[in-house]
Tab-separated table of C-alpha atoms in Angstrom:
chain	number	residue	atom	x	y	z
A	1	UNK	CA	10.368	-7.641	-17.193
A	2	UNK	CA	13.335	-9.633	-15.840
A	3	UNK	CA	14.749	-12.917	-16.983
A	4	UNK	CA	11.992	-15.602	-16.569
A	5	UNK	CA	12.281	-19.312	-15.723
A	6	UNK	CA	10.515	-21.566	-18.183
A	7	UNK	CA	6.960	-21.344	-17.503
A	8	UNK	CA	5.096	-24.561	-16.531
A	9	UNK	CA	1.405	-24.523	-16.814
A	10	UNK	CA	-0.176	-25.497	-13.461
A	11	UNK	CA	-3.903	-25.562	-12.939
A	12	UNK	CA	-4.181	-23.038	-10.098
A	13	UNK	CA	-7.523	-21.123	-9.278
A	14	UNK	CA	-7.351	-17.619	-10.848
A	15	UNK	CA	-8.625	-16.399	-7.443
A	16	UNK	CA	-5.430	-17.711	-5.805
A	17	UNK	CA	-3.002	-16.229	-8.342
A	18	UNK	CA	-4.844	-12.755	-8.339
A	19	UNK	CA	-4.818	-12.431	-4.658
A	20	UNK	CA	-1.091	-13.398	-4.568
A	21	UNK	CA	-0.303	-10.804	-7.310
A	22	UNK	CA	-2.219	-8.126	-5.511
A	23	UNK	CA	-0.505	-8.720	-2.146
A	24	UNK	CA	3.001	-9.084	-3.821
A	25	UNK	CA	2.577	-5.799	-5.793
A	26	UNK	CA	1.385	-3.863	-2.613
A	27	UNK	CA	4.245	-5.314	-0.639
A	28	UNK	CA	6.822	-4.392	-3.539
A	29	UNK	CA	5.747	-0.799	-3.407
A	30	UNK	CA	6.415	-0.456	0.407
A	31	UNK	CA	9.765	-2.187	-0.007
A	32	UNK	CA	10.721	-0.087	-3.100
A	33	UNK	CA	10.046	3.180	-1.379
A	34	UNK	CA	11.904	2.046	1.683
A	35	UNK	CA	14.734	0.853	-0.265
A	36	UNK	CA	14.949	4.244	-1.955
A	37	UNK	CA	14.693	6.458	1.083
A	38	UNK	CA	17.159	4.539	3.181
A	39	UNK	CA	19.362	3.525	0.224
A	40	UNK	CA	18.909	-0.172	1.139
A	41	UNK	CA	20.290	-2.369	-1.558
A	42	UNK	CA	19.119	-5.676	0.175
A	43	UNK	CA	15.365	-4.386	0.006
A	44	UNK	CA	15.984	-3.319	-3.710
A	45	UNK	CA	17.181	-6.718	-4.461
A	46	UNK	CA	14.088	-8.318	-2.783
A	47	UNK	CA	11.961	-6.096	-4.968
A	48	UNK	CA	13.606	-7.259	-8.265
A	49	UNK	CA	13.132	-10.874	-7.219
A	50	UNK	CA	9.547	-10.304	-6.309
A	51	UNK	CA	9.022	-8.725	-9.578
A	52	UNK	CA	10.150	-11.999	-11.340
A	53	UNK	CA	7.443	-13.858	-9.255
A	54	UNK	CA	4.869	-11.483	-10.252
A	55	UNK	CA	5.744	-11.809	-13.930
A	56	UNK	CA	5.485	-15.443	-13.502
A	57	UNK	CA	2.243	-15.327	-11.773
A	58	UNK	CA	0.849	-13.071	-14.508
A	59	UNK	CA	1.631	-15.612	-17.151
A	60	UNK	CA	0.252	-18.441	-15.177
A	61	UNK	CA	-2.798	-16.505	-14.651
A	62	UNK	CA	-3.330	-15.639	-18.324
A	63	UNK	CA	-3.130	-19.349	-19.167
A	64	UNK	CA	-5.461	-20.364	-16.368
A	65	UNK	CA	-7.845	-17.603	-17.641
A	66	UNK	CA	-7.750	-18.852	-21.231
A	67	UNK	CA	-8.490	-22.508	-20.088
A	68	UNK	CA	-11.274	-21.443	-17.573
A	69	UNK	CA	-13.254	-19.525	-20.116
A	70	UNK	CA	-15.565	-21.710	-22.103
A	71	UNK	CA	-18.024	-19.268	-23.424
A	72	UNK	CA	-18.788	-15.593	-24.082
A	73	UNK	CA	-20.187	-15.208	-20.538
A	74	UNK	CA	-17.054	-16.672	-18.854
A	75	UNK	CA	-14.877	-14.613	-21.069
A	76	UNK	CA	-16.737	-11.350	-19.900
A	77	UNK	CA	-16.510	-12.501	-16.312
A	78	UNK	CA	-12.788	-13.185	-16.558
A	79	UNK	CA	-11.977	-10.005	-18.531
A	80	UNK	CA	-11.924	-8.024	-15.050
A	81	UNK	CA	-9.605	-10.614	-13.547
A	82	UNK	CA	-7.252	-10.287	-16.532
A	83	UNK	CA	-7.396	-6.475	-16.354
A	84	UNK	CA	-6.781	-6.196	-12.640
A	85	UNK	CA	-3.801	-8.749	-13.020
A	86	UNK	CA	-2.301	-6.471	-15.780
A	87	UNK	CA	-2.452	-3.437	-13.307
A	88	UNK	CA	-0.834	-5.406	-10.525
A	89	UNK	CA	1.906	-6.208	-12.983
A	90	UNK	CA	2.433	-2.604	-13.933
A	91	UNK	CA	2.466	-1.667	-10.283
A	92	UNK	CA	5.164	-4.260	-9.720
A	93	UNK	CA	7.145	-2.776	-12.736
A	94	UNK	CA	7.023	0.582	-11.270
A	95	UNK	CA	8.254	-0.691	-8.091
A	96	UNK	CA	11.098	-2.504	-9.834
A	97	UNK	CA	11.963	0.839	-11.510
A	98	UNK	CA	12.468	2.339	-8.009
A	99	UNK	CA	14.688	-0.598	-6.944
A	100	UNK	CA	16.824	-0.040	-10.137
A	101	UNK	CA	17.377	3.470	-9.203
A	102	UNK	CA	18.715	2.311	-5.923
A	103	UNK	CA	20.983	-0.474	-7.316
A	104	UNK	CA	22.389	2.166	-10.002
A	105	UNK	CA	23.623	4.201	-6.801
A	106	UNK	CA	21.301	7.094	-7.740
A	107	UNK	CA	20.708	8.742	-4.478
A	108	UNK	CA	17.678	10.403	-3.013
A	109	UNK	CA	18.024	14.030	-2.288
A	110	UNK	CA	18.904	14.295	1.422
A	111	UNK	CA	16.028	16.760	2.034
A	112	UNK	CA	13.654	14.313	0.634
A	113	UNK	CA	15.005	11.268	2.889
A	114	UNK	CA	14.505	13.777	5.818
A	115	UNK	CA	10.945	14.388	4.944
A	116	UNK	CA	10.047	10.630	4.672
A	117	UNK	CA	11.814	9.784	7.784
A	118	UNK	CA	9.451	11.880	9.591
A	119	UNK	CA	6.746	9.346	8.788
A	120	UNK	CA	5.882	7.440	12.033
A	121	UNK	CA	5.870	4.074	10.577
A	122	UNK	CA	8.959	2.467	9.024
A	123	UNK	CA	10.131	-0.766	7.385
A	124	UNK	CA	12.983	-2.762	8.714
A	125	UNK	CA	14.594	-6.173	7.336
A	126	UNK	CA	16.372	-8.627	9.637
A	127	UNK	CA	17.820	-11.950	9.359
A	128	UNK	CA	16.915	-14.352	12.270
A	129	UNK	CA	20.116	-15.626	13.845
A	130	UNK	CA	20.604	-19.017	15.455
A	131	UNK	CA	20.557	-17.472	18.962
A	132	UNK	CA	17.493	-15.414	18.511
A	133	UNK	CA	14.486	-16.253	20.866
A	134	UNK	CA	12.346	-15.503	17.758
A	135	UNK	CA	13.415	-18.701	16.148
A	136	UNK	CA	10.858	-21.503	16.376
A	137	UNK	CA	8.020	-19.411	17.685
A	138	UNK	CA	4.739	-18.551	16.096
A	139	UNK	CA	3.528	-15.149	15.488
A	140	UNK	CA	0.652	-15.900	17.821
A	141	UNK	CA	3.001	-16.687	20.720
A	142	UNK	CA	5.227	-13.701	20.095
A	143	UNK	CA	2.477	-11.069	19.906
A	144	UNK	CA	4.796	-8.616	18.542
A	145	UNK	CA	2.251	-5.944	17.678
A	146	UNK	CA	0.785	-5.516	21.178
A	147	UNK	CA	4.418	-5.880	22.847
A	148	UNK	CA	6.684	-3.896	20.790
A	149	UNK	CA	4.461	-2.235	18.249
A	150	UNK	CA	5.863	-4.038	15.145
A	151	UNK	CA	4.010	-5.938	12.339
A	152	UNK	CA	5.640	-8.666	10.316
A	153	UNK	CA	4.452	-8.027	6.818
A	154	UNK	CA	6.440	-10.662	5.094
A	155	UNK	CA	8.885	-13.569	5.820
A	156	UNK	CA	11.387	-14.530	3.179
A	157	UNK	CA	12.508	-18.230	3.552
A	158	UNK	CA	15.139	-18.973	1.026
A	159	UNK	CA	13.197	-18.386	-2.310
A	160	UNK	CA	9.761	-18.628	-0.691
A	161	UNK	CA	7.911	-15.436	0.522
A	162	UNK	CA	5.048	-15.646	3.121
A	163	UNK	CA	3.154	-12.495	2.706
A	164	UNK	CA	1.013	-11.104	5.479
A	165	UNK	CA	1.748	-14.141	7.701
A	166	UNK	CA	-0.913	-15.429	9.957
A	167	UNK	CA	-0.731	-16.104	13.785
A	168	UNK	CA	0.038	-19.865	13.242
A	169	UNK	CA	3.133	-19.085	11.018
A	170	UNK	CA	6.352	-19.776	12.645
A	171	UNK	CA	9.632	-17.720	12.389
A	172	UNK	CA	12.703	-20.045	11.674
A	173	UNK	CA	16.346	-19.480	12.027
A	174	UNK	CA	17.739	-17.856	8.758
A	175	UNK	CA	14.418	-16.348	7.844
A	176	UNK	CA	14.418	-12.736	6.689
A	177	UNK	CA	11.729	-10.693	8.364
A	178	UNK	CA	10.251	-7.615	6.665
A	179	UNK	CA	8.591	-5.618	9.422
A	180	UNK	CA	6.708	-2.297	9.779
A	181	UNK	CA	6.374	-0.306	12.918
A	182	UNK	CA	7.735	2.649	14.916
A	183	UNK	CA	11.340	3.193	14.740
A	184	UNK	CA	11.788	2.119	18.492
A	185	UNK	CA	9.958	-1.022	17.883
A	186	UNK	CA	11.904	-1.930	14.724
A	187	UNK	CA	15.258	-1.244	16.559
A	188	UNK	CA	14.104	-3.615	19.259
A	189	UNK	CA	13.092	-6.276	16.785
A	190	UNK	CA	16.482	-5.989	15.208
A	191	UNK	CA	18.058	-6.778	18.549
A	192	UNK	CA	15.730	-9.800	19.114
A	193	UNK	CA	16.528	-11.129	15.565
A	194	UNK	CA	20.231	-10.604	16.149
A	195	UNK	CA	20.095	-12.602	19.451
A	196	UNK	CA	21.267	-9.592	21.370
A	197	UNK	CA	17.970	-8.959	23.257
A	198	UNK	CA	16.830	-12.370	24.916
A	199	UNK	CA	13.562	-11.388	26.260
A	200	UNK	CA	10.236	-9.788	25.238
A	201	UNK	CA	8.462	-7.679	27.996
A	202	UNK	CA	4.646	-7.754	28.145
B	1	UNK	CA	-3.285	10.808	-18.186
B	2	UNK	CA	-6.658	12.604	-17.752
B	3	UNK	CA	-7.617	16.232	-18.902
B	4	UNK	CA	-5.245	18.700	-17.070
B	5	UNK	CA	-6.135	22.148	-15.754
B	6	UNK	CA	-3.620	24.760	-16.982
B	7	UNK	CA	-0.530	24.221	-14.940
B	8	UNK	CA	0.651	27.164	-12.885
B	9	UNK	CA	4.285	27.080	-11.776
B	10	UNK	CA	4.368	27.430	-7.936
B	11	UNK	CA	7.679	27.244	-6.015
B	12	UNK	CA	7.085	24.243	-3.766
B	13	UNK	CA	9.859	22.153	-2.160
B	14	UNK	CA	10.453	18.939	-4.038
B	15	UNK	CA	10.160	17.122	-0.839
B	16	UNK	CA	6.664	18.101	-0.235
B	17	UNK	CA	5.595	17.373	-3.628
B	18	UNK	CA	7.228	13.890	-3.637
B	19	UNK	CA	5.718	12.905	-0.328
B	20	UNK	CA	2.305	13.827	-1.537
B	21	UNK	CA	2.704	11.911	-4.840
B	22	UNK	CA	3.918	8.860	-2.702
B	23	UNK	CA	1.009	9.114	-0.292
B	24	UNK	CA	-1.645	9.673	-3.029
B	25	UNK	CA	-0.332	6.873	-5.177
B	26	UNK	CA	-0.454	4.328	-2.314
B	27	UNK	CA	-3.950	5.377	-1.355
B	28	UNK	CA	-5.029	5.098	-4.923
B	29	UNK	CA	-4.064	1.515	-5.175
B	30	UNK	CA	-6.035	0.569	-1.989
B	31	UNK	CA	-9.091	2.466	-3.352
B	32	UNK	CA	-8.743	1.038	-6.728
B	33	UNK	CA	-8.552	-2.508	-5.500
B	34	UNK	CA	-11.446	-1.953	-3.262
B	35	UNK	CA	-13.518	-0.382	-5.932
B	36	UNK	CA	-12.996	-3.431	-8.155
B	37	UNK	CA	-13.769	-5.928	-5.627
B	38	UNK	CA	-16.891	-4.434	-4.307
B	39	UNK	CA	-17.827	-2.830	-7.698
B	40	UNK	CA	-17.909	0.605	-5.991
B	41	UNK	CA	-18.121	3.214	-8.566
B	42	UNK	CA	-17.843	6.009	-6.095
B	43	UNK	CA	-14.396	4.837	-4.978
B	44	UNK	CA	-13.460	4.317	-8.780
B	45	UNK	CA	-14.461	8.098	-9.497
B	46	UNK	CA	-12.246	8.995	-6.454
B	47	UNK	CA	-9.361	7.335	-7.986
B	48	UNK	CA	-9.711	9.040	-11.260
B	49	UNK	CA	-9.809	12.421	-9.594
B	50	UNK	CA	-6.703	11.587	-7.528
B	51	UNK	CA	-4.989	10.596	-10.703
B	52	UNK	CA	-5.396	14.088	-12.108
B	53	UNK	CA	-4.036	15.546	-8.818
B	54	UNK	CA	-1.011	13.200	-9.167
B	55	UNK	CA	-0.509	14.259	-12.783
B	56	UNK	CA	-0.584	17.787	-11.766
B	57	UNK	CA	2.023	17.176	-8.946
B	58	UNK	CA	4.225	15.370	-11.366
B	59	UNK	CA	4.540	18.388	-13.650
B	60	UNK	CA	4.845	20.731	-10.799
B	61	UNK	CA	7.672	18.568	-9.519
B	62	UNK	CA	9.432	18.439	-12.953
B	63	UNK	CA	9.474	22.226	-13.069
B	64	UNK	CA	10.704	22.520	-9.625
B	65	UNK	CA	13.433	20.004	-10.090
B	66	UNK	CA	14.599	21.888	-13.260
B	67	UNK	CA	14.769	25.173	-11.385
B	68	UNK	CA	16.431	23.605	-8.301
B	69	UNK	CA	19.267	21.994	-10.362
B	70	UNK	CA	22.119	24.618	-10.767
B	71	UNK	CA	24.999	22.281	-11.599
B	72	UNK	CA	25.986	18.689	-12.238
B	73	UNK	CA	25.946	17.715	-8.717
B	74	UNK	CA	22.332	19.169	-8.054
B	75	UNK	CA	21.245	17.225	-11.153
B	76	UNK	CA	22.631	14.033	-9.857
B	77	UNK	CA	21.062	14.542	-6.502
B	78	UNK	CA	17.688	15.399	-8.153
B	79	UNK	CA	17.738	12.472	-10.633
B	80	UNK	CA	16.580	10.026	-7.892
B	81	UNK	CA	13.635	12.476	-7.022
B	82	UNK	CA	12.745	12.680	-10.649
B	83	UNK	CA	12.693	8.950	-11.190
B	84	UNK	CA	10.802	8.107	-7.820
B	85	UNK	CA	8.235	10.636	-9.005
B	86	UNK	CA	7.789	8.964	-12.435
B	87	UNK	CA	7.332	5.590	-10.705
B	88	UNK	CA	4.639	7.042	-8.415
B	89	UNK	CA	3.108	8.406	-11.575
B	90	UNK	CA	3.037	4.928	-13.124
B	91	UNK	CA	1.531	3.403	-10.050
B	92	UNK	CA	-1.243	5.988	-10.050
B	93	UNK	CA	-1.931	5.209	-13.771
B	94	UNK	CA	-2.216	1.533	-12.902
B	95	UNK	CA	-4.651	2.351	-10.308
B	96	UNK	CA	-6.610	4.507	-12.673
B	97	UNK	CA	-6.635	1.504	-15.178
B	98	UNK	CA	-8.375	-0.478	-12.421
B	99	UNK	CA	-10.905	2.301	-11.795
B	100	UNK	CA	-11.695	2.460	-15.542
B	101	UNK	CA	-12.474	-1.263	-15.402
B	102	UNK	CA	-15.037	-0.678	-12.819
B	103	UNK	CA	-16.653	2.328	-14.500
B	104	UNK	CA	-16.974	0.483	-17.744
B	105	UNK	CA	-19.080	-2.064	-15.858
B	106	UNK	CA	-16.484	-4.958	-16.292
B	107	UNK	CA	-17.144	-7.122	-13.245
B	108	UNK	CA	-14.732	-9.069	-11.167
B	109	UNK	CA	-15.415	-12.745	-11.209
B	110	UNK	CA	-17.598	-13.579	-8.209
B	111	UNK	CA	-14.999	-16.312	-7.022
B	112	UNK	CA	-12.372	-13.668	-6.859
B	113	UNK	CA	-14.607	-11.168	-4.950
B	114	UNK	CA	-15.160	-14.060	-2.516
B	115	UNK	CA	-11.516	-14.450	-2.107
B	116	UNK	CA	-10.736	-10.870	-1.245
B	117	UNK	CA	-13.639	-10.571	0.971
B	118	UNK	CA	-12.069	-13.044	3.267
B	119	UNK	CA	-9.318	-10.508	3.973
B	120	UNK	CA	-9.873	-9.219	7.509
B	121	UNK	CA	-9.461	-5.594	6.786
B	122	UNK	CA	-11.642	-3.774	4.393
B	123	UNK	CA	-12.263	-0.295	3.103
B	124	UNK	CA	-15.191	1.870	3.499
B	125	UNK	CA	-16.346	5.262	2.079
B	126	UNK	CA	-19.021	7.331	3.978
B	127	UNK	CA	-20.535	10.916	3.791
B	128	UNK	CA	-20.718	12.520	7.146
B	129	UNK	CA	-24.319	13.661	7.590
B	130	UNK	CA	-25.574	16.674	9.539
B	131	UNK	CA	-26.869	14.821	12.452
B	132	UNK	CA	-23.718	12.634	12.799
B	133	UNK	CA	-21.895	12.818	16.208
B	134	UNK	CA	-18.574	12.569	14.246
B	135	UNK	CA	-19.070	16.104	12.889
B	136	UNK	CA	-17.000	18.808	14.528
B	137	UNK	CA	-14.751	16.275	16.412
B	138	UNK	CA	-11.053	15.821	16.161
B	139	UNK	CA	-9.805	12.319	15.419
B	140	UNK	CA	-7.955	12.527	18.755
B	141	UNK	CA	-11.332	13.054	20.581
B	142	UNK	CA	-12.929	10.160	18.570
B	143	UNK	CA	-10.170	7.539	19.128
B	144	UNK	CA	-11.854	5.315	16.557
B	145	UNK	CA	-9.067	2.938	16.213
B	146	UNK	CA	-9.142	1.816	19.836
B	147	UNK	CA	-12.979	2.030	20.165
B	148	UNK	CA	-14.189	0.539	17.030
B	149	UNK	CA	-11.164	-0.742	15.255
B	150	UNK	CA	-11.315	1.661	12.294
B	151	UNK	CA	-8.609	3.857	10.819
B	152	UNK	CA	-9.454	6.969	8.824
B	153	UNK	CA	-7.083	6.870	6.008
B	154	UNK	CA	-8.323	9.844	4.103
B	155	UNK	CA	-10.639	12.667	4.308
B	156	UNK	CA	-12.214	14.203	1.201
B	157	UNK	CA	-13.637	17.705	1.669
B	158	UNK	CA	-14.908	19.052	-1.659
B	159	UNK	CA	-11.923	18.999	-3.947
B	160	UNK	CA	-9.327	18.820	-1.111
B	161	UNK	CA	-7.998	15.407	0.241
B	162	UNK	CA	-6.463	15.056	3.438
B	163	UNK	CA	-4.417	11.892	3.360
B	164	UNK	CA	-3.360	9.994	6.599
B	165	UNK	CA	-5.111	12.595	8.769
B	166	UNK	CA	-3.556	13.363	12.215
B	167	UNK	CA	-5.129	13.464	15.525
B	168	UNK	CA	-5.690	17.269	15.501
B	169	UNK	CA	-7.514	16.940	12.260
B	170	UNK	CA	-11.415	17.520	12.536
B	171	UNK	CA	-14.349	15.867	10.776
B	172	UNK	CA	-16.832	18.201	9.299
B	173	UNK	CA	-20.425	17.731	8.079
B	174	UNK	CA	-20.235	16.880	4.399
B	175	UNK	CA	-16.806	15.201	4.641
B	176	UNK	CA	-16.332	11.930	2.829
B	177	UNK	CA	-14.441	9.572	4.953
B	178	UNK	CA	-12.157	6.674	3.554
B	179	UNK	CA	-11.642	4.257	6.281
B	180	UNK	CA	-9.939	0.868	6.777
B	181	UNK	CA	-10.895	-1.757	9.489
B	182	UNK	CA	-12.717	-4.869	10.267
B	183	UNK	CA	-16.162	-5.267	8.481
B	184	UNK	CA	-17.848	-4.887	11.812
B	185	UNK	CA	-16.095	-1.651	12.673
B	186	UNK	CA	-16.784	-0.281	9.242
B	187	UNK	CA	-20.388	-1.037	9.519
B	188	UNK	CA	-20.515	0.868	12.955
B	189	UNK	CA	-18.559	3.831	11.419
B	190	UNK	CA	-21.151	3.805	8.619
B	191	UNK	CA	-23.985	4.227	11.177
B	192	UNK	CA	-22.079	6.925	13.078
B	193	UNK	CA	-21.497	8.831	9.891
B	194	UNK	CA	-25.172	8.425	8.759
B	195	UNK	CA	-26.254	9.712	12.169
B	196	UNK	CA	-28.267	6.490	13.042
B	197	UNK	CA	-25.765	5.601	15.792
B	198	UNK	CA	-25.422	8.437	18.240
B	199	UNK	CA	-22.850	7.179	20.760
B	200	UNK	CA	-19.386	5.593	20.854
B	201	UNK	CA	-18.823	3.048	23.423
B	202	UNK	CA	-15.500	2.986	25.168
């Protein structure tokens, strides 16, 4: 568990907190494995930051669960929530362990990296530059999945993370895009984010 | 860690073992969350079985890493492998914890289940019956993703698991299919596996 900001109790529905923990922990695993395999320290740092978020969510969830439980029946209903949240927290800790490996400069055996590279789908991480045609557009307008075979699985905007963004979500200048797709599609998205490729073919 | 069979040392490349551990641990998380949300004890039992497999792989990997390391340079190269494998093992333990919750009859708060159900993609688990038109066909022939929007993410055949099956892999009678897709597509696949739906539209 990393350093924590002071925890402020906020009344948030446990469902909202649990869904967010689940989504974040799943994303962290993808990011952590990718950071290890491609020795990408930016991805590793993202993982450590997300771990702090998950830790905070776990504490907030614990508080909200306590307050939500009024009697024995509530407590039993909420026990599952609390245990699933603990598991999501453990998963995020394991992802952070992988990220630490990367940041400590411990490499992955080249043979292993080769093996993982053969997987068809890979992750990419790109900053959207001022000149990029992606900037200001919604995911629905861009239709990246059907056009270049790439899914945006998260958008990092400063300290905010939008996990599994929807069609109405917009890409802004300075956003960091975490994307999944074929290596060709990812390479193309990198050039679009950089501003070197100025149009999207249908 | 569940009960283990006696471990037999087999010389298997560490890359093969690590890729299998990574794939299994990722699948287990999906299965575990789904088992919790839909209170599906079959999925939960699958998770516990896969956990034993991951534990076995982790031990085999440890032995192979020891034997592969001849000098300090090898040891440093292989440290990353060993640490990533530990993290995959922790992830699989967390998934198993979720499965235990389900098998102990601890429910998930209905509000939370509602929240997860809204997610577009769901998992399904179906046994392929004798009359099913899926039986004997390769995934390439079936083209389930483009026809009904469903991906087969694993095939369980007795004690064997085929994770992320490829186009050339065939579905056999008695196979258990773990699938991901829209609720409509999953419902259709269920009827195909059952043998109640006898043709696939294009």
